[in-house]
Coordinates of N, CA and C in Angstrom, one line a residue:
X1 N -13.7 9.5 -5.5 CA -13.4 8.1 -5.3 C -14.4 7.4 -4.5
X2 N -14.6 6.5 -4.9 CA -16.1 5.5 -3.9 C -15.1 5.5 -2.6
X3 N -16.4 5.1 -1.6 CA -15.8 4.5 -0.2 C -15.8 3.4 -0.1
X4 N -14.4 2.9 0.7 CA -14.0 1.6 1.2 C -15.2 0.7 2.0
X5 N -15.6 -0.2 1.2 CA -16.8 -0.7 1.4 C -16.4 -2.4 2.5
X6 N -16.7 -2.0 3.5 CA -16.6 -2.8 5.2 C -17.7 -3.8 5.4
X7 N -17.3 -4.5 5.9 CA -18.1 -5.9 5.7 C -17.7 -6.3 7.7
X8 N -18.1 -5.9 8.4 CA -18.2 -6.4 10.3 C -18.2 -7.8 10.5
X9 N -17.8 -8.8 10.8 CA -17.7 -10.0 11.4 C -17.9 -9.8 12.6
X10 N -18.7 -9.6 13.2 CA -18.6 -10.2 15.2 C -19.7 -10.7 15.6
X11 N -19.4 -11.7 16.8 CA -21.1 -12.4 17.1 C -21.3 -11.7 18.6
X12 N -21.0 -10.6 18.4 CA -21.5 -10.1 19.5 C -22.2 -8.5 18.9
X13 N -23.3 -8.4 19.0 CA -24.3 -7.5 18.1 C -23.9 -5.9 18.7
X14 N -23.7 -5.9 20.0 CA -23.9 -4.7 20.8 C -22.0 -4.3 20.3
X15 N -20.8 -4.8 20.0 CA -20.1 -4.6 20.0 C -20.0 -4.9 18.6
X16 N -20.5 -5.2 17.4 CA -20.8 -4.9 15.9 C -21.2 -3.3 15.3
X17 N -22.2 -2.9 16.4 CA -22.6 -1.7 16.2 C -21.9 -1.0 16.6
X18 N -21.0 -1.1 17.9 CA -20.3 0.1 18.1 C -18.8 0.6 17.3
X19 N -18.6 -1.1 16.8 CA -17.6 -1.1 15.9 C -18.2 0.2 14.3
X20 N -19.1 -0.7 14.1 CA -19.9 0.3 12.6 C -20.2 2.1 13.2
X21 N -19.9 2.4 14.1 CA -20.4 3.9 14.6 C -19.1 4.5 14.4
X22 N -17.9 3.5 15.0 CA -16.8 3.4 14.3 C -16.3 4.1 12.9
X23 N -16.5 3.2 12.8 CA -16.0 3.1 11.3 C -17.1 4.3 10.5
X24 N -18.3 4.8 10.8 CA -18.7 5.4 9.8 C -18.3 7.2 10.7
X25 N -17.3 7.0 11.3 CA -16.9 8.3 12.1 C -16.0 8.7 11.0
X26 N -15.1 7.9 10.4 CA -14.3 7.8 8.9 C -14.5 8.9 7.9
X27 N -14.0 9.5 7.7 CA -14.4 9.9 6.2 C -13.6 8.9 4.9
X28 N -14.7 8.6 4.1 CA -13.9 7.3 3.1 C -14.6 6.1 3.3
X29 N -15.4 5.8 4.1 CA -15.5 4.0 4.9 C -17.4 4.1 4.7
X30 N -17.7 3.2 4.3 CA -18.9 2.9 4.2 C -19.1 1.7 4.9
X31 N -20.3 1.1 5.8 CA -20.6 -0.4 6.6 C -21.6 -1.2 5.6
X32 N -20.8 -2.1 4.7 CA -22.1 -2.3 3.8 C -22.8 -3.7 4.3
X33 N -21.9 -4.6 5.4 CA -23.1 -5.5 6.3 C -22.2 -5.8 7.4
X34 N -23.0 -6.6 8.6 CA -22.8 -7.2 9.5 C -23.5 -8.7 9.7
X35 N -22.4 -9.4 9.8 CA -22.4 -11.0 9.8 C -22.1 -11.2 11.8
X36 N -23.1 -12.2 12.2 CA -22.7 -12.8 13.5 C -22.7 -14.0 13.9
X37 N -22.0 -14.4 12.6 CA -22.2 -15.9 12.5 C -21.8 -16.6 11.2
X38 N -21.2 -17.9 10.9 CA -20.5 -18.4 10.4 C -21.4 -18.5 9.1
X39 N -22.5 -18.9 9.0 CA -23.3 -18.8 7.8 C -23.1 -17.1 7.4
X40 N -23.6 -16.3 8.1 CA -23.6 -15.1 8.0 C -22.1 -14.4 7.2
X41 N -21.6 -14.6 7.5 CA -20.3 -14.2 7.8 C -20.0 -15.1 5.9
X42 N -19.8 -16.0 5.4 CA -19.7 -16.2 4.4 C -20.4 -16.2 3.6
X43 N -21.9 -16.1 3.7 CA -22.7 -15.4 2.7 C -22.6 -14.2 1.8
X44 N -22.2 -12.9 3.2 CA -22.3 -11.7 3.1 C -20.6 -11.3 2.7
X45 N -19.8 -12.3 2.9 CA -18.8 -11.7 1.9 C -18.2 -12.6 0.4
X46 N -19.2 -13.7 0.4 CA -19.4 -14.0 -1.2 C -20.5 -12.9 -1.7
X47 N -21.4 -12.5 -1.3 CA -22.0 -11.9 -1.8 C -22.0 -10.2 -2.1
X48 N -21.0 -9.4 -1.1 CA -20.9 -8.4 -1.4 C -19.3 -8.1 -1.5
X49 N -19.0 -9.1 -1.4 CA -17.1 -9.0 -1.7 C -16.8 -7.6 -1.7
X50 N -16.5 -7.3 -0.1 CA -16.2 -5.9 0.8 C -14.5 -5.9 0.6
X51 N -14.3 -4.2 0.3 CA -12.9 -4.1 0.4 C -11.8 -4.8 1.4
X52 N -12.3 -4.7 2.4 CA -11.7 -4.8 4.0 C -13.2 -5.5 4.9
X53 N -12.2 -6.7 5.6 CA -13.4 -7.4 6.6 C -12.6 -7.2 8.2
X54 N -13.8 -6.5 8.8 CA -13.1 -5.8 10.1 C -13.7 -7.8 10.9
X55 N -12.2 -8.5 11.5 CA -12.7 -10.1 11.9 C -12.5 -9.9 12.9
X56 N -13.3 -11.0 14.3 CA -13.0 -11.6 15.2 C -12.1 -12.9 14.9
X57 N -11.5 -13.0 16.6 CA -11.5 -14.6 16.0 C -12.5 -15.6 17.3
X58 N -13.1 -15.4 17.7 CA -13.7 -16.1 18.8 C -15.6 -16.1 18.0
X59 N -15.8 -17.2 17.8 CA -17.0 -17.1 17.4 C -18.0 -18.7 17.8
X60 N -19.1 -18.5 18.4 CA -19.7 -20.0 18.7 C -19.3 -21.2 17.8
X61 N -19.6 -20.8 16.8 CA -19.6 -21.7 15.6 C -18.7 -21.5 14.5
X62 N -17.3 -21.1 14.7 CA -16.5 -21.0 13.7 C -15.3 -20.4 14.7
X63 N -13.9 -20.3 13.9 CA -12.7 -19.6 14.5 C -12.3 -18.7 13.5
X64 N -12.0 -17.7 14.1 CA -12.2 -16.4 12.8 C -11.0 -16.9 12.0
X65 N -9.8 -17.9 12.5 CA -8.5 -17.7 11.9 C -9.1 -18.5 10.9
X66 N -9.7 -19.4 11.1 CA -9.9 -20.4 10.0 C -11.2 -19.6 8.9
X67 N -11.8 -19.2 9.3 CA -12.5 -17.8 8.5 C -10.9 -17.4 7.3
X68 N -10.4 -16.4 8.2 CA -9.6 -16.2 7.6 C -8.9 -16.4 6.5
X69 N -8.3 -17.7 6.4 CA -8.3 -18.8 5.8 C -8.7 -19.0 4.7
X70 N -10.1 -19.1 5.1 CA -11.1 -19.6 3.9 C -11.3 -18.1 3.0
X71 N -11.2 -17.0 3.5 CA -11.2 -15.8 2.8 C -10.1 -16.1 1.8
X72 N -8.8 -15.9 2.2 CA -7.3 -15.8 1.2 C -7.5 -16.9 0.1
X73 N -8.2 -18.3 0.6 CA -8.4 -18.8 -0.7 C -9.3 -18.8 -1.6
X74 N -10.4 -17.8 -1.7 CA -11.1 -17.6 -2.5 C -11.4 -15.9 -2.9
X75 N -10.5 -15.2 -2.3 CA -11.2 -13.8 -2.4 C -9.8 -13.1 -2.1
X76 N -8.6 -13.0 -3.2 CA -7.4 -12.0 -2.9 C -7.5 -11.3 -3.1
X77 N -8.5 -10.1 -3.1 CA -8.6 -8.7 -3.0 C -9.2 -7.9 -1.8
X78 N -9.9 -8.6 -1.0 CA -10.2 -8.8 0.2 C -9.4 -8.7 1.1
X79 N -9.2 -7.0 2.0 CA -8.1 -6.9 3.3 C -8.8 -7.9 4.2
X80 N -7.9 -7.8 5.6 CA -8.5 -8.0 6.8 C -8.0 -7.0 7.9
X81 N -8.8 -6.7 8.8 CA -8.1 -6.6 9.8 C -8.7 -7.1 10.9
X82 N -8.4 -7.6 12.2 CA -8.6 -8.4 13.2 C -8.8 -7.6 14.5
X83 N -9.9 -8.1 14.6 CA -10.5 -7.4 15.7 C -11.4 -8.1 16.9
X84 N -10.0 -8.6 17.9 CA -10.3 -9.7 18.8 C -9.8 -9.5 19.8
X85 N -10.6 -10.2 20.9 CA -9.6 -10.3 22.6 C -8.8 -11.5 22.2
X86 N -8.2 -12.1 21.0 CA -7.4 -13.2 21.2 C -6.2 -12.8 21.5
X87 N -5.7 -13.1 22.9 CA -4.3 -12.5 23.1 C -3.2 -13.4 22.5
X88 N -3.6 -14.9 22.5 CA -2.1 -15.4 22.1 C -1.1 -15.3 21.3
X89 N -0.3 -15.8 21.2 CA 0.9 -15.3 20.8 C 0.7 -16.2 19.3
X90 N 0.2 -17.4 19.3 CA -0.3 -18.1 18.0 C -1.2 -17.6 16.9
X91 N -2.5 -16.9 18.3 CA -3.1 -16.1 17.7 C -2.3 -15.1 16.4
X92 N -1.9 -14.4 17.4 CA -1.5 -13.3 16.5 C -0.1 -13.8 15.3
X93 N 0.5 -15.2 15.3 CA 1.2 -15.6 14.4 C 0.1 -15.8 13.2
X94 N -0.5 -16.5 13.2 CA -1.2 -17.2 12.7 C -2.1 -16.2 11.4
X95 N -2.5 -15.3 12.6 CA -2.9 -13.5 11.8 C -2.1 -13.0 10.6
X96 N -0.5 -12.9 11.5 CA 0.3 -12.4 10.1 C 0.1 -13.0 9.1
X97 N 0.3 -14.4 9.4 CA 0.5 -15.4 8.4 C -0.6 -15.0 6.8
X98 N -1.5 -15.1 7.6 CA -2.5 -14.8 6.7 C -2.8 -13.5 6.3
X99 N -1.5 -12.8 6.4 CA -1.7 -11.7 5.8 C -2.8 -10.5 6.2
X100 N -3.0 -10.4 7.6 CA -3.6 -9.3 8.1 C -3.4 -8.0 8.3
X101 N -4.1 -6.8 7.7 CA -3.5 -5.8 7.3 C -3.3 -5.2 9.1
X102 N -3.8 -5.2 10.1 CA -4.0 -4.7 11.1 C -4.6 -5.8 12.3
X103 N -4.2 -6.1 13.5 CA -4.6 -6.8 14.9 C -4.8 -5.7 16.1
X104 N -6.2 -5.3 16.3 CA -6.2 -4.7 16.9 C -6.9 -5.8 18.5
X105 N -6.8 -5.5 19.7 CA -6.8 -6.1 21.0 C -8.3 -5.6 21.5
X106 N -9.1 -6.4 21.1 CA -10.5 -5.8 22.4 C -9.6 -5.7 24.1
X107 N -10.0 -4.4 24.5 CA -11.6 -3.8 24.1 C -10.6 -2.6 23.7
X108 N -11.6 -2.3 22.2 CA -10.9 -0.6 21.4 C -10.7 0.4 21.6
X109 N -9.4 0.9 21.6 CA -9.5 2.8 21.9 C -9.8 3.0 20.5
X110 N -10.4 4.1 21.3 CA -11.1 4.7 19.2 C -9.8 5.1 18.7
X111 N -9.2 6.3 19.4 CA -8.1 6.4 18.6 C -7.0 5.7 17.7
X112 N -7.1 4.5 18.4 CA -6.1 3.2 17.9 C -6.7 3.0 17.0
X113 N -7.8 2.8 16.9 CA -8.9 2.2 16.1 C -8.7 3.3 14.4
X114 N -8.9 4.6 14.8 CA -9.5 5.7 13.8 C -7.9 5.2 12.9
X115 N -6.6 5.2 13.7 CA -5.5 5.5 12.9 C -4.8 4.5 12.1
X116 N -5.8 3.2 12.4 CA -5.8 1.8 11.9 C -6.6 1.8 10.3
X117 N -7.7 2.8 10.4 CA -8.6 3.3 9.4 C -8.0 4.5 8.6
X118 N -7.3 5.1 8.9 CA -6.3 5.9 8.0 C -5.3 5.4 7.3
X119 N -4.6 4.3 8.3 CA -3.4 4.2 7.5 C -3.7 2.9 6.1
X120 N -5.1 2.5 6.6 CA -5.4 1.1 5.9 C -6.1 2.6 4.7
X121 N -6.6 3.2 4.9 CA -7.1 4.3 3.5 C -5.7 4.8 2.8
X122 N -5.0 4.9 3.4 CA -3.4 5.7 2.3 C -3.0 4.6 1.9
X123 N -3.5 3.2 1.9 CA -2.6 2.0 1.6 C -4.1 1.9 0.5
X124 N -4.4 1.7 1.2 CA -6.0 1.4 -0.6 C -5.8 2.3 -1.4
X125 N -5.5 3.5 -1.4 CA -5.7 5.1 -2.1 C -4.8 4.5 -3.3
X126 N -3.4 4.4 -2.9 CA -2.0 4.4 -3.0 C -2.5 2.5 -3.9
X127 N -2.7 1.5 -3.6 CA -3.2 0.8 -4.5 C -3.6 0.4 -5.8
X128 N -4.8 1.7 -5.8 CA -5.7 1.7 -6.3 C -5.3 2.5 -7.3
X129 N -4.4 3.6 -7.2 CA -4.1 4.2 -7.9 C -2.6 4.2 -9.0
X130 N -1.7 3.1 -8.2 CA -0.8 2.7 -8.8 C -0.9 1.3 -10.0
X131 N -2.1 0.5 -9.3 CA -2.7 -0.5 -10.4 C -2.7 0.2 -11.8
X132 N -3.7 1.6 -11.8 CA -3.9 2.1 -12.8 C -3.1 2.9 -13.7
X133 N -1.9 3.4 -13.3 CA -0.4 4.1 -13.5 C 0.6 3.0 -13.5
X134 N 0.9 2.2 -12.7 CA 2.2 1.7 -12.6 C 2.2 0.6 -13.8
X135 N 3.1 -0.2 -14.1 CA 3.2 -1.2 -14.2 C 4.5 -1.8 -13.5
X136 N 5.5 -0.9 -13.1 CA 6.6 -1.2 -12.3 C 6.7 -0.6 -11.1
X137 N 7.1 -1.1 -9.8 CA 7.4 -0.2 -8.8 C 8.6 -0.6 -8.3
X138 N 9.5 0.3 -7.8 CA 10.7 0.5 -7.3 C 10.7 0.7 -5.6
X139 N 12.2 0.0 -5.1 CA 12.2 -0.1 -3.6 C 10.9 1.1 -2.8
X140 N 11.6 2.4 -3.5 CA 11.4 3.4 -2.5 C 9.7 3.3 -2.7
X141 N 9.0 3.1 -3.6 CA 7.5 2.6 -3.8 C 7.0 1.9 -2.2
X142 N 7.4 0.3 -2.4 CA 7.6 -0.7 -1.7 C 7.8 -0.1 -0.3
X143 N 9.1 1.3 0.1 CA 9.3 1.3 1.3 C 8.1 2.4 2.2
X144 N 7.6 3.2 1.1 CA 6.7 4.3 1.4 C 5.3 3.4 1.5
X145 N 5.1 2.9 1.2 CA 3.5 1.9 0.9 C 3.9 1.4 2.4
X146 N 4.6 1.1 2.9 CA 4.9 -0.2 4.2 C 5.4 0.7 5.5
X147 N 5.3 2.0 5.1 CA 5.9 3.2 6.1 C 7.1 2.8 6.5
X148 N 7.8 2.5 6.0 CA 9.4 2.1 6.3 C 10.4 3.6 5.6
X149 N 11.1 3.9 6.4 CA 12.7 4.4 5.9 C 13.6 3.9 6.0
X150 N 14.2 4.0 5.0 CA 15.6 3.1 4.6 C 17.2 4.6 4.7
X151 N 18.1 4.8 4.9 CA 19.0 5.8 5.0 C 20.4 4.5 4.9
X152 N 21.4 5.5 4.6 CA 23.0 4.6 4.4 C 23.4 5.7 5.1
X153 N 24.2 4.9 5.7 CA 25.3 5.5 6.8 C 26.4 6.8 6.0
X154 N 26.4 7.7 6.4 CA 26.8 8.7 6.1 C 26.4 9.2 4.3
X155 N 24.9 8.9 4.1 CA 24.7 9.8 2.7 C 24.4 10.7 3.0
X156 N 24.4 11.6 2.1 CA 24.6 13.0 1.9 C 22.8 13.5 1.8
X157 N 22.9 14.6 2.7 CA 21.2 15.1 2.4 C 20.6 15.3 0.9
X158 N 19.5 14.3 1.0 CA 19.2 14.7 -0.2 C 18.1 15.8 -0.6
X159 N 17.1 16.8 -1.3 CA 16.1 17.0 -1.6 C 15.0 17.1 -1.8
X160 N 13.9 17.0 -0.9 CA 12.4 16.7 -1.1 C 12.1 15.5 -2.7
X161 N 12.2 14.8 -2.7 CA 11.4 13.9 -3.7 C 12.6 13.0 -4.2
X162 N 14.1 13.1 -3.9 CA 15.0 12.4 -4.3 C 15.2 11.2 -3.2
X163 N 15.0 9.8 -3.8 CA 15.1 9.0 -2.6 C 16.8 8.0 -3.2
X164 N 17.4 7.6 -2.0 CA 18.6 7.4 -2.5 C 18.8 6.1 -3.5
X165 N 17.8 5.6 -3.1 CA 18.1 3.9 -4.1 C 17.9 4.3 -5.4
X166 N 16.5 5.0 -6.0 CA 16.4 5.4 -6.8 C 17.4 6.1 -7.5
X167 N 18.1 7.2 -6.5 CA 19.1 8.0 -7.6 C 20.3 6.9 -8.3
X168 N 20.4 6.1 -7.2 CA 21.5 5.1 -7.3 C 20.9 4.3 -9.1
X169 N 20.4 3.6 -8.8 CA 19.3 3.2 -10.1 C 20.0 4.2 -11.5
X170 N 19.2 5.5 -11.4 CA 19.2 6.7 -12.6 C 21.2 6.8 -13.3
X171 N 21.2 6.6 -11.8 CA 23.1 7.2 -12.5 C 23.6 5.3 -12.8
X172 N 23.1 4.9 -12.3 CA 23.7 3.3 -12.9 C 23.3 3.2 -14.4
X173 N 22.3 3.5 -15.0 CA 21.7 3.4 -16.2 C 22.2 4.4 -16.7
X174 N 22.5 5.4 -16.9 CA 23.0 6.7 -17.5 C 24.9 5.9 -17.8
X175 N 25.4 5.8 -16.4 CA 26.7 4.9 -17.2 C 26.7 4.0 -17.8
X176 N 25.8 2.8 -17.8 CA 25.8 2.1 -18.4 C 25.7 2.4 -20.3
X177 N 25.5 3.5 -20.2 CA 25.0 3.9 -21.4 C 25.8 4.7 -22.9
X178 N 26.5 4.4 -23.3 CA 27.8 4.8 -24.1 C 27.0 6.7 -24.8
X179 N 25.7 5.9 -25.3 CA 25.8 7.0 -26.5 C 24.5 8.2 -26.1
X180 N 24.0 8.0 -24.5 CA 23.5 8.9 -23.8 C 22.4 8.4 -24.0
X181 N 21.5 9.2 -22.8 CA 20.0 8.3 -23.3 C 18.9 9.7 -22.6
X182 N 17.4 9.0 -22.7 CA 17.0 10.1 -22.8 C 16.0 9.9 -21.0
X183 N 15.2 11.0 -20.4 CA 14.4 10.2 -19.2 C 13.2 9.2 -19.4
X184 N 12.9 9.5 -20.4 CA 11.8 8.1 -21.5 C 12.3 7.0 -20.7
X185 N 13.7 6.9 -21.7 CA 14.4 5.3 -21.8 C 14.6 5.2 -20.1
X186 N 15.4 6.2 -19.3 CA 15.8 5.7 -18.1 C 14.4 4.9 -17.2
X187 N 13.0 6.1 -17.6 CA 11.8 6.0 -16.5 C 11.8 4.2 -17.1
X188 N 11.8 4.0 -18.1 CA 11.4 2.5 -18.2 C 12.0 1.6 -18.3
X189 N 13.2 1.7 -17.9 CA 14.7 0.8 -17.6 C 14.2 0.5 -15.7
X190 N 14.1 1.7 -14.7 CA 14.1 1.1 -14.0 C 12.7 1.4 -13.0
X191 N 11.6 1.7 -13.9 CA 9.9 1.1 -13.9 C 9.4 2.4 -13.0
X192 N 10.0 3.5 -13.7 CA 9.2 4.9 -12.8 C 8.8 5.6 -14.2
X193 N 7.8 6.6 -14.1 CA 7.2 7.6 -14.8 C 8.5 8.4 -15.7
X194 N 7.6 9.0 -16.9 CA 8.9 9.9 -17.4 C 9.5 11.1 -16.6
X195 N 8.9 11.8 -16.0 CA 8.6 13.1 -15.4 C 9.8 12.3 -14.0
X196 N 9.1 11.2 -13.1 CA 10.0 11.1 -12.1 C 11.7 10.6 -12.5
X197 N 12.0 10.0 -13.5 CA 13.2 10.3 -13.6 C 14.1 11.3 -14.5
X198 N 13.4 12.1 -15.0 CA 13.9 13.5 -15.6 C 13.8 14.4 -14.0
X199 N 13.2 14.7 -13.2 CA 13.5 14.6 -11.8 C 14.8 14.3 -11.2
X200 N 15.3 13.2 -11.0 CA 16.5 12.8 -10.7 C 17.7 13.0 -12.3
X201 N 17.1 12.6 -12.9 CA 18.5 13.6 -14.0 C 19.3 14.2 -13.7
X202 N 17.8 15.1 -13.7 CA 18.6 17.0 -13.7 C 18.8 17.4 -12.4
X203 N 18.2 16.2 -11.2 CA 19.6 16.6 -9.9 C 20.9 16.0 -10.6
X204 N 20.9 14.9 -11.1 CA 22.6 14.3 -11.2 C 23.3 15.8 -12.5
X205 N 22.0 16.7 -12.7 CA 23.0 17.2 -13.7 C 23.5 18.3 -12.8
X206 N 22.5 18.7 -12.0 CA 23.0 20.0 -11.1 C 24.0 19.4 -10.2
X207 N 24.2 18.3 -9.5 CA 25.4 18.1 -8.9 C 26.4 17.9 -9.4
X208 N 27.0 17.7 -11.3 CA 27.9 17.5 -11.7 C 28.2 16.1 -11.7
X209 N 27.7 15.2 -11.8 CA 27.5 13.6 -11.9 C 27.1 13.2 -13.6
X210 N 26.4 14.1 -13.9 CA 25.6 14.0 -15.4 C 25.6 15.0 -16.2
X211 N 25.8 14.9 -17.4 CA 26.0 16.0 -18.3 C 24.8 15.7 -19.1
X212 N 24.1 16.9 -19.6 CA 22.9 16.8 -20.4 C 23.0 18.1 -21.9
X213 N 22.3 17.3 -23.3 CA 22.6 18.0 -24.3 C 21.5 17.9 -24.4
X214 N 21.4 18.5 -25.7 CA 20.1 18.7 -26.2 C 19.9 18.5 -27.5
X215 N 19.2 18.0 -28.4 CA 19.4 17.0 -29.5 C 17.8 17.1 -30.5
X216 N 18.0 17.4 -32.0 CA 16.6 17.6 -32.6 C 16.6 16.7 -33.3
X217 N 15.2 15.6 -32.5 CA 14.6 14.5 -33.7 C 14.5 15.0 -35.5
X218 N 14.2 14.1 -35.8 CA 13.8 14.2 -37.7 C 12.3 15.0 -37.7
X219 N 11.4 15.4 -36.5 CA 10.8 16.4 -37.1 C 11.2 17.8 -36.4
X220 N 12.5 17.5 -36.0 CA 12.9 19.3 -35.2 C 12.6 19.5 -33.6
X221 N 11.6 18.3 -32.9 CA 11.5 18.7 -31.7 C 12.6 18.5 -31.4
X222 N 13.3 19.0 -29.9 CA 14.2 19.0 -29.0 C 14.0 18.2 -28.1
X223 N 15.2 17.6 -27.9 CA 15.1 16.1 -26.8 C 16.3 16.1 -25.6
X224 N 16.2 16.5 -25.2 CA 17.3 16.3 -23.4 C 17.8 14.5 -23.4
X225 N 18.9 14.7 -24.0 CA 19.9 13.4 -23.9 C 21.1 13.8 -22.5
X226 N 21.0 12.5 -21.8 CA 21.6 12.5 -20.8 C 22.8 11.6 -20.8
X227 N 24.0 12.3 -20.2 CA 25.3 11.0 -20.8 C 26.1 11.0 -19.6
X228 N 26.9 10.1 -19.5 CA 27.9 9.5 -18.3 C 28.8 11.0 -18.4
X229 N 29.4 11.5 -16.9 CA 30.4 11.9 -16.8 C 32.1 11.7 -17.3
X230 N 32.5 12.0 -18.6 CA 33.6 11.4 -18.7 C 34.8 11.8 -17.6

């Protein structure tokens, strides 16, 4: 996979570099320029339209928020993350607003810094790779992408790879279903792969929630039909 190609905003040169020494500590992260200045700074990301723009917001001749700004309306593929002494509290409203993947507080601990660069790499990986696979994603997608867990009040332990919304999903489509159906039809009823909902199936079949037969198309192959518990 190429490396996450980094585009540095700061107008302070001595703290651009040590940001890029930074970032090329990374494994995955490439620095393909540094802008220190508002001409600068929108040249070099019309011009090399960088994965992720590590921004200030304090700059002679420009305010990074409004930078910012001017990025989301011309360039939605383009992260950010914010890399400023702006302490305010507007400040940092203003940041979400616009959709900033990360606000990090000059002056940088590397560490905060490195783990800011990891988690923004399992969120590009995870992206990049679901564009190409997915056409549908489901809560538990949505809750893993945003590091979130979700749990209900007294459910029952589930199994390495069984997440509960989803099972919820699998067995709602399976009843709804009079004359049984197959994990094909379920994965694309509620927008997961074939494999991950033949997965949750044949848990609902090993808990006794779902009964599963077996059934030969018109040229003899065998097909695993899945049907409501009468």
């Amino acid at each position: 996979m190429l490396p996450i190609r980094v585009l540095i905003i700061e107008d302070d040169r001595r703290i651009a570099e040590i940001n890029r020494r930074f970032v090329e500590k990374v494994n995955g992260y490439e620095v393909v320029g540094i802008a220190t200045n508002a001409e600068e700074a929108r040249e070099l990301t019309e011009v090399l339209q960088p994965d992720v723009l590590l921004l200030d917001v304090y700059f002679p001749d420009m305010n990074g928020l409004s930078f910012l700004k001017w990025v989301r309306e011309r360039f939605s593929n383009i992260d950010i993350i914010m890399i400023t002494a702006a302490r305010e509290v507007d400040a940092l409203k203003q940041a979400l607003h616009g959709g900033v993947f990360d606000y990090i507080i000059k002056p940088i601990m590397f560490d905060r810094f490195v783990d800011t660069l990891h988690r923004y790499k399992e969120y590009y990986d995870k992206m990049q790779r679901w564009v190409k696979e997915k056409e549908w994603i489901g809560q538990e997608d949505v809750d893993e992408l945003m590091g979130r867990e979700w749990s209900v009040k007294e459910q029952p332990m589930l199994p390495k790879g069984i997440q509960p919304l989803t099972l919820e999903k699998v067995l709602a489509v399976v009843r709804q279903c009079q004359e049984g159906i197959t994990a094909e039809e379920v994965g694309r009823q509620i927008g997961t792969s074939r494999t991950t909902a033949r997965r949750y199936l044949e848990y609902l079949v090993s808990t006794g929630q779902v009964l599963a037969d077996i059934v030969y198309g018109s040229v003899g192959r065998p097909e695993r039909i899945y049907r409501k518990k009468v």
